[in-house]
Coordinates of C-alpha atoms in Angstrom, one line a residue:
X1 CA 12.1 11.5 24.4
X2 CA 13.8 8.4 23.7
X3 CA 11.6 6.3 21.5
X4 CA 11.6 2.5 21.5
X5 CA 9.1 0.2 19.9
X6 CA 5.6 -0.3 21.6
X7 CA 4.3 -3.7 20.3
X8 CA 0.9 -5.1 21.2
X9 CA -1.0 -7.9 19.7
X10 CA 1.5 -7.9 16.9
X11 CA 0.8 -4.1 16.3
X12 CA 3.2 -1.5 16.6
X13 CA 1.7 1.2 18.5
X14 CA 4.3 3.9 17.9
X15 CA 6.8 5.5 15.3
X16 CA 10.3 6.8 15.2
X17 CA 10.5 10.3 13.4
X18 CA 14.0 9.8 12.3
X19 CA 13.7 6.3 11.2
X20 CA 10.5 6.9 9.1
X21 CA 12.3 10.0 7.5
X22 CA 15.5 7.6 6.8
X23 CA 13.5 4.8 5.2
X24 CA 11.5 7.4 3.1
X25 CA 14.7 8.9 2.1
X26 CA 16.1 5.3 1.1
X27 CA 13.2 4.9 -1.2
X28 CA 13.7 8.3 -2.7
X29 CA 17.4 7.3 -3.6
X30 CA 16.2 4.3 -5.0
X31 CA 13.7 6.0 -7.5
X32 CA 16.5 8.4 -8.3
X33 CA 18.9 5.6 -9.1
X34 CA 16.3 3.9 -11.3
X35 CA 15.5 7.0 -13.3
X36 CA 19.4 7.0 -14.3
X37 CA 19.4 3.2 -14.8
X38 CA 16.2 3.1 -17.0
X39 CA 17.0 6.5 -18.7
X40 CA 13.6 7.8 -17.6
X41 CA 13.0 11.3 -19.1
X42 CA 11.2 13.7 -16.8
X43 CA 8.9 16.5 -18.1
X44 CA 11.9 18.8 -18.1
X45 CA 13.7 16.8 -20.6
X46 CA 10.7 15.9 -23.0
X47 CA 9.5 13.0 -21.0
X48 CA 5.7 11.9 -21.5
X49 CA 5.1 10.0 -18.3
X50 CA 2.9 11.2 -15.4
X51 CA 2.8 15.0 -14.9
X52 CA 0.3 15.7 -12.1
X53 CA -0.6 12.7 -9.7
X54 CA -2.9 12.2 -7.0
X55 CA -2.3 9.4 -4.6
X56 CA -5.0 8.4 -2.0
X57 CA -3.3 6.9 0.8
X58 CA 0.0 8.2 -0.1
X59 CA 1.9 8.0 3.4
X60 CA 2.8 4.1 3.8
X61 CA 3.5 1.1 1.7
X62 CA 2.6 1.0 -1.8
X63 CA 1.0 4.4 -1.8
X64 CA 4.0 5.9 -0.4
X65 CA 6.1 4.1 -3.0
X66 CA 4.0 5.1 -5.8
X67 CA 4.2 9.0 -5.0
X68 CA 8.0 8.4 -4.6
X69 CA 8.2 6.7 -8.0
X70 CA 6.0 9.4 -9.8
X71 CA 7.8 12.4 -8.3
X72 CA 11.5 11.2 -8.2
X73 CA 11.8 8.8 -10.9
X74 CA 9.5 10.6 -13.6
X75 CA 9.4 14.2 -12.3
X76 CA 5.9 14.3 -11.5
X77 CA 4.2 16.9 -9.5
X78 CA 1.8 15.3 -6.8
X79 CA -0.8 15.7 -4.2
X80 CA -1.0 13.2 -1.6
X81 CA -3.7 12.4 0.7
X82 CA -3.8 10.3 4.0
X83 CA -5.5 10.4 7.5
X84 CA -2.6 10.8 10.2
X85 CA -2.6 11.2 14.1
X86 CA -0.4 14.2 14.7
X87 CA 2.4 14.0 17.3
X88 CA 1.8 15.1 21.0
X89 CA 4.4 16.3 23.5
X90 CA 4.5 12.8 24.8
X91 CA 3.4 10.7 22.1
X92 CA 4.7 10.2 18.5
X93 CA 2.4 10.6 15.4
X94 CA 1.6 7.6 13.2
X95 CA 4.4 6.8 10.8
X96 CA 2.8 8.2 7.9
X97 CA 3.0 11.6 9.3
X98 CA 6.7 11.4 9.6
X99 CA 7.0 9.9 5.9
X100 CA 4.8 12.6 4.5
X101 CA 7.0 15.4 6.0
X102 CA 10.1 13.6 4.7
X103 CA 8.6 13.4 1.3
X104 CA 7.6 16.9 1.1
X105 CA 11.0 18.1 2.4
X106 CA 12.8 16.0 -0.5
X107 CA 10.2 17.1 -3.2
X108 CA 10.9 20.7 -2.3
X109 CA 14.7 20.3 -2.5
X110 CA 14.3 18.6 -5.9
X111 CA 12.0 21.5 -7.2
X112 CA 8.8 19.5 -7.3
X113 CA 5.5 20.6 -6.5
X114 CA 3.8 18.7 -3.7
X115 CA 1.1 18.9 -1.5
X116 CA -0.1 16.7 1.2
X117 CA -3.4 16.9 2.7
X118 CA -4.1 15.3 6.2
X119 CA -8.0 14.4 5.8
X120 CA -10.5 11.7 5.7
X121 CA -10.2 10.1 2.4
X122 CA -14.2 9.2 2.8
X123 CA -15.3 12.8 3.2
X124 CA -17.2 14.6 0.6
X125 CA -15.6 17.7 2.0
X126 CA -12.2 16.2 1.3
X127 CA -12.8 15.5 -2.4
X128 CA -14.1 19.0 -2.6
X129 CA -10.8 20.3 -1.1
X130 CA -8.8 18.5 -3.5
X131 CA -10.9 19.5 -6.5
X132 CA -10.6 23.1 -5.5
X133 CA -6.8 22.8 -5.3
X134 CA -6.4 21.2 -8.6
X135 CA -8.6 23.9 -10.2
X136 CA -6.9 26.7 -8.3
X137 CA -3.4 25.3 -9.7
X138 CA -5.2 25.1 -13.2
X139 CA -3.9 21.4 -13.5
X140 CA -5.5 18.1 -14.1
X141 CA -4.6 14.6 -12.9
X142 CA -3.0 12.4 -15.5
X143 CA -2.8 9.4 -12.9
X144 CA -4.8 8.8 -9.8
X145 CA -3.7 6.0 -7.4
X146 CA -6.2 4.5 -4.9
X147 CA -4.1 2.7 -1.9
X148 CA -6.4 3.1 1.1
X149 CA -6.2 0.5 3.7
X150 CA -8.4 1.4 6.7
X151 CA -10.4 -0.8 9.0
X152 CA -13.4 1.8 9.4
X153 CA -15.3 4.2 7.2
X154 CA -17.9 6.9 8.0
X155 CA -20.5 7.1 5.3
X156 CA -20.3 10.5 3.9
X157 CA -24.1 10.7 3.1
X158 CA -25.7 9.2 6.1
X159 CA -22.9 9.5 8.8
X160 CA -23.0 5.7 9.6
X161 CA -19.8 4.1 10.9
X162 CA -18.8 0.6 9.1
X163 CA -16.1 -1.6 10.6
X164 CA -14.3 -4.1 8.4
X165 CA -13.1 -7.4 9.8
X166 CA -10.9 -10.4 8.8
X167 CA -13.2 -13.7 9.0
X168 CA -14.0 -16.6 6.8
X169 CA -17.2 -17.3 5.2
X170 CA -18.0 -21.0 5.8
X171 CA -15.7 -22.5 8.4
X172 CA -13.2 -21.6 11.2
X173 CA -9.7 -21.1 9.7
X174 CA -6.5 -21.9 11.9
X175 CA -2.9 -21.4 11.1
X176 CA 0.5 -20.5 12.5
X177 CA 1.7 -16.9 12.8
X178 CA 4.7 -15.2 14.0
X179 CA 4.4 -13.8 17.6
X180 CA 6.8 -10.7 17.3
X181 CA 7.4 -10.0 20.8
X182 CA 8.0 -13.6 22.0
X183 CA 9.6 -14.7 18.8
X184 CA 7.8 -17.7 18.7
X185 CA 4.9 -19.5 16.5
X186 CA 1.4 -19.1 17.6
X187 CA -2.0 -20.7 16.5
X188 CA -4.1 -18.2 15.0
X189 CA -7.7 -18.6 14.0
X190 CA -10.6 -16.6 12.4
X191 CA -14.4 -16.7 13.1
X192 CA -17.0 -17.2 10.7
X193 CA -18.3 -14.1 9.1
X194 CA -22.1 -13.0 9.3
X195 CA -23.6 -11.3 6.4
X196 CA -23.4 -8.0 8.1
X197 CA -19.7 -8.6 8.5
X198 CA -19.3 -9.1 4.8
X199 CA -21.3 -5.9 3.9
X200 CA -19.3 -3.7 6.4
X201 CA -16.1 -5.1 4.8
X202 CA -17.2 -4.5 1.5
X203 CA -18.4 -1.0 2.4
X204 CA -14.8 -0.1 3.9
X205 CA -12.7 -2.0 1.6
X206 CA -14.5 -2.4 -1.6
X207 CA -14.6 0.1 -4.4
X208 CA -17.5 2.3 -3.6
X209 CA -15.2 5.2 -2.3
X210 CA -12.8 4.9 -5.5
X211 CA -16.0 5.2 -7.4
X212 CA -17.0 8.2 -5.7
X213 CA -13.6 9.9 -6.0
X214 CA -13.1 9.2 -9.8
X215 CA -16.8 9.9 -10.5
X216 CA -16.4 13.4 -8.7
X217 CA -13.3 14.3 -10.2
X218 CA -14.5 13.4 -13.7
X219 CA -17.6 15.5 -13.1
X220 CA -15.4 18.5 -11.9
X221 CA -13.3 18.3 -15.0
X222 CA -10.2 17.8 -13.3
X223 CA -9.0 14.6 -15.0
X224 CA -6.7 14.9 -18.0
X225 CA -7.6 13.1 -21.2
X226 CA -6.4 9.6 -21.1
X227 CA -6.1 9.4 -17.2
X228 CA -5.3 6.2 -15.7
X229 CA -6.5 5.2 -12.1
X230 CA -5.4 2.1 -10.3
X231 CA -6.3 0.5 -7.0
X232 CA -4.0 -2.1 -5.4
X233 CA -5.0 -5.8 -4.4
X234 CA -3.4 -8.9 -3.4
X235 CA -4.1 -12.8 -4.3
X236 CA -1.6 -14.6 -2.4
X237 CA -1.1 -18.4 -1.8
X238 CA -3.8 -21.1 -1.9
X239 CA -3.3 -21.7 1.7
X240 CA -4.5 -18.2 2.3
X241 CA -7.6 -18.3 0.2
X242 CA -10.2 -19.2 2.9
X243 CA -9.4 -16.1 4.7
X244 CA -7.9 -13.7 2.1
X245 CA -9.9 -14.4 -1.1
X246 CA -12.9 -16.2 0.1
X247 CA -13.7 -14.5 3.3
X248 CA -14.7 -10.8 4.1
X249 CA -11.3 -9.3 2.6
X250 CA -12.1 -11.2 -0.5
X251 CA -15.6 -10.1 -0.8
X252 CA -14.2 -6.6 -0.5
X253 CA -11.5 -7.3 -3.1
X254 CA -13.9 -8.6 -5.6
X255 CA -16.1 -5.6 -5.2
X256 CA -12.7 -3.6 -5.8
X257 CA -12.2 -5.6 -9.1
X258 CA -15.8 -5.2 -10.1
X259 CA -15.5 -1.5 -9.8
X260 CA -12.5 -1.3 -11.8
X261 CA -14.4 -2.7 -14.7
X262 CA -17.4 0.0 -14.3
X263 CA -14.6 2.8 -14.0
X264 CA -12.7 1.6 -17.1
X265 CA -15.7 1.7 -19.1
X266 CA -16.8 5.2 -17.8
X267 CA -13.3 6.7 -18.2
X268 CA -13.0 5.2 -21.8
X269 CA -16.3 6.8 -22.9
X270 CA -15.6 10.1 -21.2
X271 CA -12.0 10.9 -21.4
X272 CA -10.2 8.0 -23.2
X273 CA -8.9 6.9 -19.9
X274 CA -8.8 3.7 -18.2
X275 CA -9.0 2.1 -14.7
X276 CA -6.9 -1.0 -13.5
X277 CA -6.4 -3.3 -10.4
X278 CA -2.9 -4.1 -9.9
X279 CA -2.1 -7.3 -8.1
X280 CA 0.9 -6.7 -6.1
X281 CA 3.5 -8.8 -4.3
X282 CA 3.0 -9.8 -0.6
X283 CA 4.7 -7.5 1.9
X284 CA 4.6 -6.6 5.5
X285 CA 2.3 -3.9 6.5
X286 CA 0.9 -2.5 9.7
X287 CA -2.1 -4.9 9.4
X288 CA -0.7 -8.1 7.9
X289 CA 0.9 -9.3 11.1
X290 CA -2.3 -10.0 12.4
X291 CA -3.9 -12.2 9.8
X292 CA -3.5 -15.9 10.6
X293 CA -1.1 -17.5 8.3
X294 CA 0.2 -14.4 6.5
X295 CA 3.2 -13.6 8.7
X296 CA 4.5 -17.1 8.6
X297 CA 3.9 -17.3 4.8
X298 CA 5.5 -13.8 4.3
X299 CA 8.8 -15.2 6.3
X300 CA 8.9 -18.2 4.2
X301 CA 8.3 -16.2 1.0
X302 CA 11.1 -13.8 1.7
X303 CA 13.5 -16.5 2.4
X304 CA 12.9 -18.4 -0.9
X305 CA 12.6 -15.1 -3.0
X306 CA 15.9 -13.9 -1.6
X307 CA 17.6 -16.9 -2.4
X308 CA 16.3 -17.0 -5.8
X309 CA 17.6 -13.1 -6.1
X310 CA 13.7 -12.3 -6.8
X311 CA 12.7 -10.6 -3.7
X312 CA 11.1 -7.1 -3.8
X313 CA 9.8 -4.4 -1.4
X314 CA 7.2 -1.7 -2.1
X315 CA 9.5 0.7 -4.0
X316 CA 11.1 -2.3 -6.3
X317 CA 7.3 -3.1 -7.1
X318 CA 6.2 0.4 -7.8
X319 CA 9.2 1.0 -10.0
X320 CA 8.5 -2.1 -12.1
X321 CA 4.6 -0.9 -12.2
X322 CA 5.5 2.5 -13.8
X323 CA 8.3 1.4 -16.1
X324 CA 7.3 -1.8 -17.3
X325 CA 3.4 -1.8 -17.1
X326 CA 2.2 1.8 -17.3
X327 CA 4.6 4.1 -19.0
X328 CA 6.3 1.8 -21.8
X329 CA 6.0 4.1 -24.9
X330 CA 8.4 6.3 -26.6
X331 CA 9.9 9.0 -23.9
X332 CA 8.1 7.1 -21.1
X333 CA 4.7 7.8 -22.7
X334 CA 1.6 5.7 -21.4
X335 CA 1.8 2.5 -23.3
X336 CA -0.4 -0.6 -23.7
X337 CA -0.8 -2.2 -20.3
X338 CA -0.4 -5.9 -20.2
X339 CA -3.2 -7.6 -18.0
X340 CA -4.4 -11.0 -17.2
X341 CA -7.4 -12.7 -18.4
X342 CA -9.5 -10.7 -15.6
X343 CA -8.0 -7.2 -16.9
X344 CA -5.6 -7.0 -14.0
X345 CA -2.1 -6.0 -13.9
X346 CA -0.1 -8.6 -12.2
X347 CA 3.2 -7.7 -10.4
X348 CA 3.1 -10.9 -8.3
X349 CA 4.3 -13.2 -11.1
X350 CA 7.6 -13.9 -9.2
X351 CA 5.8 -14.7 -6.0
X352 CA 3.3 -17.2 -7.8
X353 CA 5.9 -19.0 -9.7
X354 CA 5.4 -22.5 -9.5
X355 CA 8.6 -23.4 -7.9
X356 CA 8.4 -20.6 -5.4
X357 CA 4.7 -21.7 -4.2
X358 CA 5.7 -25.3 -4.4
X359 CA 8.7 -24.7 -1.8
X360 CA 6.6 -22.3 0.3
X361 CA 3.9 -25.1 0.8
X362 CA 6.4 -27.7 1.9
X363 CA 8.3 -25.3 4.4
X364 CA 5.0 -24.0 5.8
X365 CA 3.9 -27.6 6.6
X366 CA 7.1 -28.5 8.2
X367 CA 7.1 -25.2 10.7
X368 CA 7.1 -25.8 14.1
X369 CA 8.6 -24.0 17.2
X370 CA 11.9 -25.7 16.9
X371 CA 12.7 -25.2 13.4
X372 CA 10.8 -22.1 12.1
X373 CA 14.0 -19.9 12.5
X374 CA 15.8 -22.1 10.2
X375 CA 13.3 -22.3 7.3
X376 CA 11.7 -18.9 7.5
X377 CA 13.4 -15.4 7.0
X378 CA 12.2 -14.6 10.4
X379 CA 15.1 -11.8 10.7
X380 CA 14.1 -10.2 7.7
X381 CA 10.1 -10.2 8.4
X382 CA 10.8 -8.6 11.8
X383 CA 13.1 -6.1 10.2
X384 CA 10.2 -5.1 7.8
X385 CA 7.5 -5.2 10.6
X386 CA 9.7 -2.7 12.7
X387 CA 10.7 -0.6 9.5
X388 CA 7.3 0.1 8.7
X389 CA 7.1 2.3 11.8
X390 CA 10.7 3.8 11.6
X391 CA 12.5 1.2 13.7
X392 CA 15.5 -1.1 12.9
X393 CA 16.6 1.4 10.4
X394 CA 20.4 1.6 9.7
X395 CA 22.0 4.9 10.4
X396 CA 19.5 5.9 13.1
X397 CA 20.6 6.7 16.8
X398 CA 17.8 5.0 18.6
X399 CA 19.3 6.1 21.8
X400 CA 18.8 9.8 21.0
X401 CA 16.4 12.1 22.7
X402 CA 13.9 13.0 19.9
X403 CA 11.4 15.9 20.2
X404 CA 8.4 13.9 18.8
X405 CA 6.4 17.2 18.4
X406 CA 9.1 19.2 16.8
X407 CA 10.2 17.0 13.8

């Protein structure tokens, strides 16, 4: 079939197999180039960086970029886990399905071990499956990345289904956003959350599942001495605090950060390991487009950061995370990790620079239907929106007839 993007309510409903593969390959090439540029030693040449890495949520965004960096910059063997919809004869798979296939092909070509599981991250059975695979291989994980972005979770013990939401806590929240299809600004708003909304969102996006993973991996003795685990989070601009830091998402993020402190103490006591939250830069994801203000803010931010030469995407951020935060010792060994006053790794330092945020606040206040193309990087934002699903990728023939179930 000839695949064109299908967008509903600012969500892309399909994916392009070749576009997803091409974009994954682009990130792989970036990681390889950084390996040379940074003189990174892999394990075959005496490198002391990550050797065996588990990435939970490995198929898109920061999770995929983490796995690519670990494998193609540091030479690590990896296990990736994500929950993707498989392709049907007349319907494409989710983007992560094709990203995972492209990753596994490239890893095999480089002689790297990679195994990808398509399974529910929240299931005890999935944890058991990963543990059994590690034991079968006789390997222990020295790095575990938790990069899960889901709107729904089934409790593994009770079977109860929890649904997260994007709502504020104390007041209605309104703000401009970008309508992708109509190429205009729209006024978005958020409802006030109930206590149940908050509990459900924490249950889905908080640290409970991360804690289950690390606790069970530790109990099964498949974590190496000194193992590090990270979960990803976001702070963003002050303008988004009512909905992002103080609303339902914010409660979940706070729980995630509290979990990191508990896991850090547990790992330090048991295996000399550590746990961190990495606060990353704002990027376009499959879900960010539907959050009021975020799409307008990101388009403004991209314009400012590109003009200043400090813009980064997922792969650039993860390269810096590994090289400048985690593996700073001799021969790329794990070094002392620089953190903020709350024990968090900060990769959003350029985004939250005073000059960047001041310019962003001014431009956002000026934005209207007549000028937003001039004061925002709308083209860059829309490219990133489509690229997440494999569209608008250079070098891909989008007029070609693609067998979506055969890629």
